[in-house]
Short mmCIF file of C-alpha atoms and ligand atoms in Angstrom, two decimals:
data_model
loop_
_atom_site.label_atom_id
_atom_site.label_comp_id
_atom_site.label_asym_id
_atom_site.label_seq_id
_atom_site.Cartn_x
_atom_site.Cartn_y
_atom_site.Cartn_z
CA UNK A 1 12.50 4.73 18.58
CA UNK A 2 8.84 5.05 17.62
CA UNK A 3 6.61 2.85 15.47
CA UNK A 4 4.00 3.34 12.81
CA UNK A 5 1.76 0.47 11.73
CA UNK A 6 0.20 0.83 8.27
CA UNK A 7 -3.27 -0.47 8.83
CA UNK A 8 -5.43 1.43 6.39
CA UNK A 9 -5.84 -1.04 3.54
CA UNK A 10 -9.31 -2.33 2.71
CA UNK A 11 -8.37 -5.99 2.96
CA UNK A 12 -10.23 -6.75 -0.28
CA UNK A 13 -8.51 -10.12 -0.75
CA UNK A 14 -9.87 -11.24 2.63
CA UNK A 15 -13.48 -10.49 1.76
CA UNK A 16 -16.06 -11.44 2.94
CA UNK A 17 -14.24 -11.66 6.31
CA UNK A 18 -13.28 -7.99 6.13
CA UNK A 19 -16.74 -6.64 5.31
CA UNK A 20 -17.49 -5.99 9.01
CA UNK A 21 -13.99 -6.50 10.44
CA UNK A 22 -11.04 -4.51 9.07
CA UNK A 23 -8.00 -6.67 8.25
CA UNK A 24 -5.79 -5.30 11.08
CA UNK A 25 -8.13 -6.72 13.71
CA UNK A 26 -9.31 -9.96 12.11
CA UNK A 27 -8.98 -12.51 14.91
CA UNK A 28 -5.97 -14.80 14.72
CA UNK A 29 -6.41 -17.56 17.28
CA UNK A 30 -9.08 -15.34 18.82
CA UNK A 31 -6.83 -12.27 19.27
CA UNK A 32 -7.06 -9.15 17.09
CA UNK A 33 -4.20 -9.48 14.61
CA UNK A 34 -2.49 -6.18 15.49
CA UNK A 35 -1.80 -7.45 19.02
CA UNK A 36 0.84 -9.80 17.58
CA UNK A 37 2.61 -6.83 16.00
CA UNK A 38 2.22 -4.79 19.17
CA UNK A 39 3.82 -7.67 21.13
CA UNK A 40 6.79 -7.70 18.74
CA UNK A 41 7.29 -3.95 19.17
CA UNK A 42 6.94 -4.04 22.95
CA UNK A 43 9.46 -6.88 23.22
CA UNK A 44 11.95 -4.71 21.33
CA UNK A 45 11.28 -1.84 23.75
CA UNK A 46 9.21 0.24 21.28
CA UNK A 47 6.07 1.42 23.07
CA UNK A 48 5.23 4.71 21.33
CA UNK A 49 3.10 3.35 18.49
CA UNK A 50 0.94 5.16 15.94
CA UNK A 51 -1.68 3.23 14.00
CA UNK A 52 -2.25 4.64 10.54
CA UNK A 53 -5.86 3.95 9.64
CA UNK A 54 -8.29 4.65 6.88
CA UNK A 55 -10.84 1.82 6.51
CA UNK A 56 -13.29 1.36 9.43
CA UNK A 57 -10.96 3.18 11.87
CA UNK A 58 -13.51 3.43 14.67
CA UNK A 59 -13.69 -0.38 14.98
CA UNK A 60 -9.93 -0.59 15.43
CA UNK A 61 -9.80 2.24 18.00
CA UNK A 62 -12.66 0.68 19.90
CA UNK A 63 -10.81 -2.65 20.24
CA UNK A 64 -7.34 -1.36 21.06
CA UNK A 65 -8.04 1.92 22.91
CA UNK A 66 -5.02 3.82 24.23
CA UNK A 67 -2.93 0.62 24.36
CA UNK A 68 -2.60 0.59 28.16
CA UNK A 69 -4.11 -2.93 28.34
CA UNK A 70 -1.21 -4.13 26.17
CA UNK A 71 1.65 -2.22 27.81
CA UNK A 72 2.08 0.37 25.03
CA UNK A 73 0.93 3.89 24.14
CA UNK A 74 -1.24 3.96 21.04
CA UNK A 75 -2.04 7.00 18.91
CA UNK A 76 -4.10 7.06 15.76
CA UNK A 77 -4.08 8.91 12.47
CA UNK A 78 -7.02 8.58 10.11
CA UNK A 79 -6.60 9.54 6.46
CA UNK A 80 -9.65 11.07 4.80
CA UNK A 81 -8.96 8.68 1.92
CA UNK A 82 -6.10 6.13 1.60
CA UNK A 83 -2.86 8.04 0.91
CA UNK A 84 -0.74 5.01 -0.04
CA UNK A 85 1.92 3.46 2.19
CA UNK A 86 4.42 6.36 2.10
CA UNK A 87 1.60 8.92 1.99
CA UNK A 88 0.28 7.44 5.24
CA UNK A 89 3.73 7.84 6.86
CA UNK A 90 3.89 11.45 5.64
CA UNK A 91 0.35 12.06 6.93
CA UNK A 92 1.57 11.04 10.42
CA UNK A 93 4.51 13.48 10.18
CA UNK A 94 3.42 15.64 13.12
CA UNK A 95 3.69 12.63 15.43
CA UNK A 96 7.11 11.52 14.16
CA UNK A 97 10.15 12.94 15.94
CA UNK A 98 12.57 10.01 15.98
CA UNK A 99 13.72 7.09 13.87
CA UNK A 100 10.63 4.97 13.29
CA UNK A 101 9.91 1.28 12.82
CA UNK A 102 7.25 0.99 10.10
CA UNK A 103 5.24 -2.23 9.82
CA UNK A 104 2.86 -3.33 7.11
CA UNK A 105 -0.16 -4.16 9.26
CA UNK A 106 -0.71 -7.66 7.90
CA UNK A 107 2.54 -9.51 8.62
CA UNK A 108 2.79 -12.30 11.17
CA UNK A 109 6.43 -12.77 12.10
CA UNK A 110 8.65 -13.75 14.99
CA UNK A 111 11.32 -11.32 13.84
CA UNK A 112 14.00 -10.28 16.32
CA UNK A 113 13.33 -6.56 15.95
CA UNK A 114 15.96 -5.52 18.52
CA UNK A 115 18.68 -6.84 16.22
CA UNK A 116 17.20 -5.02 13.22
CA UNK A 117 17.26 -1.73 15.13
CA UNK A 118 20.81 -2.35 16.37
CA UNK A 119 22.05 -3.08 12.85
CA UNK A 120 20.30 0.02 11.49
CA UNK A 121 22.17 2.16 14.05
CA UNK A 122 25.54 0.45 13.55
CA UNK A 123 25.39 1.02 9.81
CA UNK A 124 24.19 4.61 10.26
CA UNK A 125 21.52 3.79 7.71
CA UNK A 126 18.94 6.25 6.45
CA UNK A 127 16.60 3.35 5.82
CA UNK A 128 16.70 -0.35 6.65
CA UNK A 129 14.36 -2.87 5.03
CA UNK A 130 13.85 -6.39 6.37
CA UNK A 131 13.88 -9.16 3.75
CA UNK A 132 12.40 -12.61 3.60
CA UNK A 133 13.17 -15.35 1.06
CA UNK A 134 10.18 -16.83 -0.82
CA UNK A 135 9.80 -19.24 -3.74
CA UNK A 136 7.46 -17.10 -5.79
CA UNK A 137 8.10 -13.37 -5.40
CA UNK A 138 5.52 -12.20 -7.95
CA UNK A 139 3.06 -10.99 -5.30
CA UNK A 140 5.65 -9.04 -3.34
CA UNK A 141 8.37 -6.42 -3.68
CA UNK A 142 11.72 -7.90 -4.70
CA UNK A 143 14.87 -6.41 -3.18
CA UNK A 144 18.27 -6.95 -4.80
CA UNK A 145 21.29 -6.27 -2.62
CA UNK A 146 25.10 -6.37 -2.80
CA UNK A 147 27.36 -8.43 -0.52
CA UNK A 148 27.38 -5.70 2.14
CA UNK A 149 23.60 -5.63 2.29
CA UNK A 150 23.19 -2.36 0.39
CA UNK A 151 19.97 -2.24 -1.58
CA UNK A 152 20.65 -2.09 -5.32
CA UNK A 153 17.18 -2.43 -6.82
CA UNK A 154 13.56 -2.52 -5.63
CA UNK A 155 10.93 -4.06 -7.92
CA UNK A 156 7.32 -4.19 -6.78
CA UNK A 157 5.33 -7.23 -8.00
CA UNK A 158 7.84 -8.13 -10.72
CA UNK A 159 7.21 -10.36 -13.72
CA UNK A 160 9.26 -13.60 -13.64
CA UNK A 161 11.57 -12.38 -16.44
CA UNK A 162 12.41 -9.16 -14.57
CA UNK A 163 14.53 -10.70 -11.79
CA UNK A 164 15.90 -14.01 -10.53
CA UNK A 165 16.12 -12.69 -6.95
CA UNK A 166 13.95 -14.42 -4.33
CA UNK A 167 14.41 -11.99 -1.43
CA UNK A 168 11.30 -9.95 -0.87
CA UNK A 169 10.31 -6.92 1.13
CA UNK A 170 9.02 -8.31 4.42
CA UNK A 171 7.08 -5.11 5.15
CA UNK A 172 9.24 -3.94 8.07
CA UNK A 173 11.40 -0.83 7.82
CA UNK A 174 13.43 1.43 10.09
CA UNK A 175 13.40 4.98 8.73
CA UNK A 176 15.25 8.11 9.83
CA UNK A 177 12.84 11.07 10.04
CA UNK A 178 14.83 12.87 7.30
CA UNK A 179 13.22 10.67 4.64
CA UNK A 180 9.93 12.47 5.29
CA UNK A 181 11.35 15.34 3.23
CA UNK A 182 11.45 13.05 0.18
CA UNK A 183 7.71 12.36 0.29
CA UNK A 184 5.29 14.92 -1.18
CA UNK A 185 2.64 16.36 1.17
CA UNK A 186 -1.05 15.70 0.64
CA UNK A 187 -0.57 13.23 -2.24
CA UNK A 188 -1.02 9.52 -2.65
CA UNK A 189 2.50 8.10 -2.51
CA UNK A 190 3.93 4.64 -1.97
CA UNK A 191 7.13 3.32 -0.44
CA UNK A 192 7.28 0.65 -3.09
CA UNK A 193 6.95 2.73 -6.27
CA UNK A 194 7.93 6.15 -4.87
CA UNK A 195 10.21 6.48 -1.85
CA UNK A 196 12.39 3.37 -2.25
CA UNK A 197 13.36 4.05 -5.88
CA UNK A 198 14.03 7.66 -4.84
CA UNK A 199 16.37 6.59 -1.99
CA UNK A 200 18.33 4.53 -4.52
CA UNK A 201 18.45 7.33 -7.05
CA UNK A 202 19.85 9.70 -4.43
CA UNK A 203 22.43 7.14 -3.23
CA UNK A 204 21.13 7.22 0.35
CA UNK A 205 22.34 4.66 2.92
CA UNK A 206 19.55 2.17 2.19
CA UNK A 207 20.34 -1.25 3.69
CA UNK A 208 18.67 -4.64 3.90
CA UNK A 209 18.47 -6.79 6.98
CA UNK A 210 18.19 -10.53 6.36
CA UNK A 211 17.18 -12.25 9.59
CA UNK A 212 18.17 -15.89 10.14
CA UNK A 213 15.42 -18.56 10.52
CA UNK A 214 12.44 -16.29 10.93
CA UNK A 215 8.78 -17.11 10.53
CA UNK A 216 7.07 -14.72 8.12
CA UNK A 217 3.59 -14.66 6.60
CA UNK A 218 1.41 -11.98 4.99
CA UNK A 219 -2.04 -12.93 6.29
CA UNK A 220 -3.83 -10.99 3.56
CA UNK A 221 -5.51 -13.86 1.64
CA UNK A 222 -7.91 -16.49 3.01
CA UNK A 223 -5.46 -19.34 2.38
CA UNK A 224 -2.71 -17.52 4.27
CA UNK A 225 -5.10 -16.42 7.01
CA UNK A 226 -5.88 -20.09 7.61
CA UNK A 227 -2.20 -21.00 7.32
CA UNK A 228 -1.37 -18.50 10.09
CA UNK A 229 -3.71 -20.42 12.40
CA UNK A 230 -2.24 -23.79 11.57
CA UNK A 231 1.27 -22.47 12.11
CA UNK A 232 0.39 -20.93 15.47
CA UNK A 233 -1.48 -24.06 16.58
CA UNK A 234 1.56 -26.19 15.70
CA UNK A 235 3.88 -23.76 17.58
CA UNK A 236 5.77 -22.97 14.38
CA UNK A 237 5.83 -19.26 15.24
CA UNK A 238 8.41 -19.11 17.99
CA UNK A 239 7.96 -16.24 20.49
CA UNK A 240 4.15 -16.57 20.25
CA UNK A 241 3.33 -19.54 22.40
CA UNK A 242 -0.37 -20.00 22.80
CA UNK A 243 -1.44 -20.41 26.34
CA UNK A 244 -4.95 -21.22 27.47
CA UNK A 245 -6.15 -23.18 24.45
CA UNK A 246 -9.19 -24.09 26.52
CA UNK A 247 -11.55 -21.37 27.65
CA UNK A 248 -14.35 -21.84 30.09
CA UNK A 249 -16.93 -23.76 28.06
CA UNK A 250 -19.54 -26.53 28.28
CA UNK A 251 -18.56 -29.81 26.75
CA UNK A 252 -20.24 -33.20 26.76
CA UNK A 253 -18.04 -36.00 28.12
CA UNK A 254 -18.39 -37.67 24.71
CA UNK A 255 -16.89 -34.88 22.68
CA UNK A 256 -13.37 -35.05 21.39
CA UNK A 257 -11.09 -32.02 21.13
CA UNK A 258 -7.51 -32.62 20.05
CA UNK A 259 -4.59 -30.95 21.84
CA UNK A 260 -3.92 -28.47 19.04
CA UNK A 261 -7.37 -26.88 18.93
CA UNK A 262 -8.49 -23.73 20.70
CA UNK A 263 -11.98 -23.50 22.14
CA UNK A 264 -12.93 -20.12 23.62
CA UNK A 265 -15.16 -19.21 26.55
CA UNK A 266 -18.90 -19.76 26.49
CA UNK A 267 -18.87 -22.41 23.75
CA UNK A 268 -21.18 -25.43 23.95
CA UNK A 269 -20.06 -28.78 22.51
CA UNK A 270 -22.68 -31.53 22.41
CA UNK A 271 -22.01 -35.32 22.56
CA UNK A 272 -20.11 -36.84 19.67
CA UNK A 273 -18.58 -33.54 18.52
CA UNK A 274 -15.05 -33.84 17.12
CA UNK A 275 -12.73 -30.82 16.89
CA UNK A 276 -9.37 -31.28 15.15
CA UNK A 277 -6.69 -28.63 14.56
CA UNK A 278 -9.27 -25.82 14.67
CA UNK A 279 -10.13 -22.60 16.45
CA UNK A 280 -13.58 -21.82 17.85
CA UNK A 281 -14.38 -18.25 18.90
CA UNK A 282 -16.38 -17.28 21.94
CA UNK A 283 -19.93 -18.56 22.35
CA UNK A 284 -20.06 -21.09 19.48
CA UNK A 285 -22.69 -23.81 19.73
CA UNK A 286 -21.75 -27.13 18.14
CA UNK A 287 -24.49 -29.72 17.95
CA UNK A 288 -24.31 -33.53 18.21
CA UNK A 289 -21.79 -35.37 16.04
CA UNK A 290 -20.62 -32.29 14.14
CA UNK A 291 -17.01 -32.61 13.01
CA UNK A 292 -14.77 -29.55 12.61
CA UNK A 293 -11.34 -30.05 11.14
CA UNK A 294 -8.51 -27.64 10.14
CA UNK A 295 -10.95 -24.73 10.32
CA UNK A 296 -11.47 -21.36 11.95
CA UNK A 297 -14.88 -20.37 13.27
CA UNK A 298 -15.49 -16.89 14.65
CA UNK A 299 -17.65 -16.17 17.70
CA UNK A 300 -21.33 -17.00 18.21
CA UNK A 301 -21.69 -19.37 15.28
CA UNK A 302 -23.93 -22.42 15.48
CA UNK A 303 -23.01 -25.64 13.68
CA UNK A 304 -25.85 -28.16 13.28
CA UNK A 305 -26.06 -31.87 14.03
CA UNK A 306 -23.71 -34.10 12.00
CA UNK A 307 -22.40 -31.15 9.97
CA UNK A 308 -18.86 -31.50 8.65
CA UNK A 309 -16.59 -28.47 8.36
CA UNK A 310 -13.14 -28.97 6.86
CA UNK A 311 -10.38 -26.50 5.78
CA UNK A 312 -12.89 -23.64 5.99
CA UNK A 313 -13.29 -20.21 7.56
CA UNK A 314 -16.66 -19.28 9.02
CA UNK A 315 -17.42 -15.77 10.28
CA UNK A 316 -19.31 -14.47 13.26
CA UNK A 317 -22.94 -15.30 14.10
CA UNK A 318 -23.44 -17.84 11.28
CA UNK A 319 -25.96 -20.62 11.23
CA UNK A 320 -24.72 -23.82 9.61
CA UNK A 321 -27.60 -26.28 9.21
CA UNK A 322 -27.61 -29.99 10.10
CA UNK A 323 -25.74 -32.51 7.92
CA UNK A 324 -24.14 -29.73 5.88
CA UNK A 325 -20.78 -30.19 4.24
CA UNK A 326 -18.60 -27.08 4.39
CA UNK A 327 -15.56 -28.06 2.41
CA UNK A 328 -12.02 -26.96 1.58
CA UNK A 329 -11.64 -23.30 0.71
CA UNK A 330 -15.09 -22.20 1.88
CA UNK A 331 -15.11 -18.68 3.36
CA UNK A 332 -18.43 -17.71 4.87
CA UNK A 333 -18.94 -14.09 5.94
CA UNK A 334 -20.61 -13.00 9.17
CA UNK A 335 -24.26 -14.02 9.59
CA UNK A 336 -24.21 -16.59 6.77
CA UNK A 337 -27.04 -19.06 7.02
CA UNK A 338 -26.71 -22.48 5.35
CA UNK A 339 -29.79 -24.64 5.07
CA UNK A 340 -29.79 -28.24 6.33
CA UNK A 341 -27.94 -30.60 3.94
CA UNK A 342 -26.25 -27.70 2.06
CA UNK A 343 -22.89 -28.54 0.47
CA UNK A 344 -20.14 -26.05 -0.44
CA UNK A 345 -18.13 -28.77 -2.18
CA UNK A 346 -18.67 -32.15 -3.81
N1 LIG B 1 -2.81 3.88 6.27
C1 LIG B 1 -2.72 3.26 5.10
N2 LIG B 1 -3.06 3.95 3.97
N3 LIG B 1 -2.33 1.97 5.06
C2 LIG B 1 -2.26 1.36 3.85
C3 LIG B 1 -2.60 2.02 2.65
C4 LIG B 1 -3.01 3.38 2.72
O1 LIG B 1 -3.32 4.03 1.74
N4 LIG B 1 -2.42 1.15 1.62
C5 LIG B 1 -2.00 -0.01 2.17
N5 LIG B 1 -1.91 0.11 3.52
C6 LIG B 1 -1.47 -0.90 4.48
C7 LIG B 1 -2.29 -2.18 4.40
O2 LIG B 1 -3.32 -2.14 5.37
C8 LIG B 1 -1.27 -3.25 4.73
O3 LIG B 1 -1.15 -3.45 6.12
C9 LIG B 1 0.05 -2.66 4.25
O4 LIG B 1 -0.16 -1.25 4.09
C10 LIG B 1 0.52 -3.27 2.92
O5 LIG B 1 -0.53 -3.20 1.96
P1 LIG B 1 -1.01 -4.48 1.14
O6 LIG B 1 -2.14 -4.04 0.28
O7 LIG B 1 -1.20 -5.64 2.03
O8 LIG B 1 0.25 -4.68 0.20
P2 LIG B 1 0.83 -6.03 -0.44
O9 LIG B 1 0.74 -7.15 0.53
O10 LIG B 1 0.22 -6.24 -1.77
O11 LIG B 1 2.38 -5.63 -0.69
C11 LIG B 1 3.16 -5.03 0.35
O12 LIG B 1 3.55 -5.99 1.31
C12 LIG B 1 4.42 -7.04 0.82
C13 LIG B 1 4.75 -7.93 2.02
O13 LIG B 1 3.59 -8.57 2.42
C14 LIG B 1 4.41 -4.37 -0.31
O14 LIG B 1 5.03 -3.60 0.71
C15 LIG B 1 5.37 -5.43 -0.86
O15 LIG B 1 6.57 -4.80 -1.29
C16 LIG B 1 5.71 -6.43 0.25
O16 LIG B 1 6.58 -7.46 -0.26
MG1 LIG B 2 -0.23 -7.49 2.31
#
């Protein structure tokens, strides 16, 4: 079994965070996101992994290298321009010899992938798609199935009147290499609008896998990016237990960091600082009496005296002035500078 991770999207919904950092390596609890997916694959014994890139590929290669630091073998394909999800799989054809696990590169999950692969083999499926139940499926692909788990219909981003089904495409597939023949060469093509409807039309063995009690989140919007942190901090994502929440940093005796928060190496926390349910990247400098709550701050950002940061995301190398109020929903890109007393909310 091999794997292909689709990691070529532009991450537009995560802007400004993705202006300098492509979505696949945005830090989640201070680790590049793709490492969570790589862990899931390695645990299921899949170590031959191709990353399918298009947007800022060199930054991703630079961070992950040949994969040896993470116990896997990484290869890369880089599309000259985005080829779509199925087009990206076709573009990697020369590297694909075996059945392949395909991941959307923006899903945080504690899926038991071994069981998915086993079920795919037992059913002799051509394609297996993992499903996840959600309340509002309008932003996803809806997958209708029969009682045996055969896929009956696939509807990408449906309107409410189009289906009552709440099971969505979780962005994890197992595909037999034969399906490559159904994808045109050198064209933009998608799984969602192209290959999946074609598999149904041809009556191929296209099955769904519905895992029991599984954490699942597409991290592709700021609200969900923040949610992923809160879920990991609260240990709601089983199989990913955070160790070492405390790096090697300087902290005044009169600062207060709750048990949930992560503070990375080389940070400085001055007296009276309060950190609650938050993540600080490497080398942040937090001045007297600043309070940071339910927030994520990337590396080398400075937060001024008595500033308050709540439910916000702050990028790398920012300067947040004294007595500022950075409020719910604020997303500040790398190198943002806020003057003293600035407010991003009432
Ligand atoms: N290499 C490459 N080339 N990767 C791509 C391309 C491309 O042209 N287009 C998208 N991707 C990658 C993105 O980087 C992302 O990891 C993944 O494919 C899915 O793209 P998104 O843009 O995040 O799609 P979505 O979230 O709107 O919808 C998809 O995911 C949902 C689950 O989160 C669909 O697959 C839905 O059916 C699904 O429910
Ligand atoms: Mg997505």
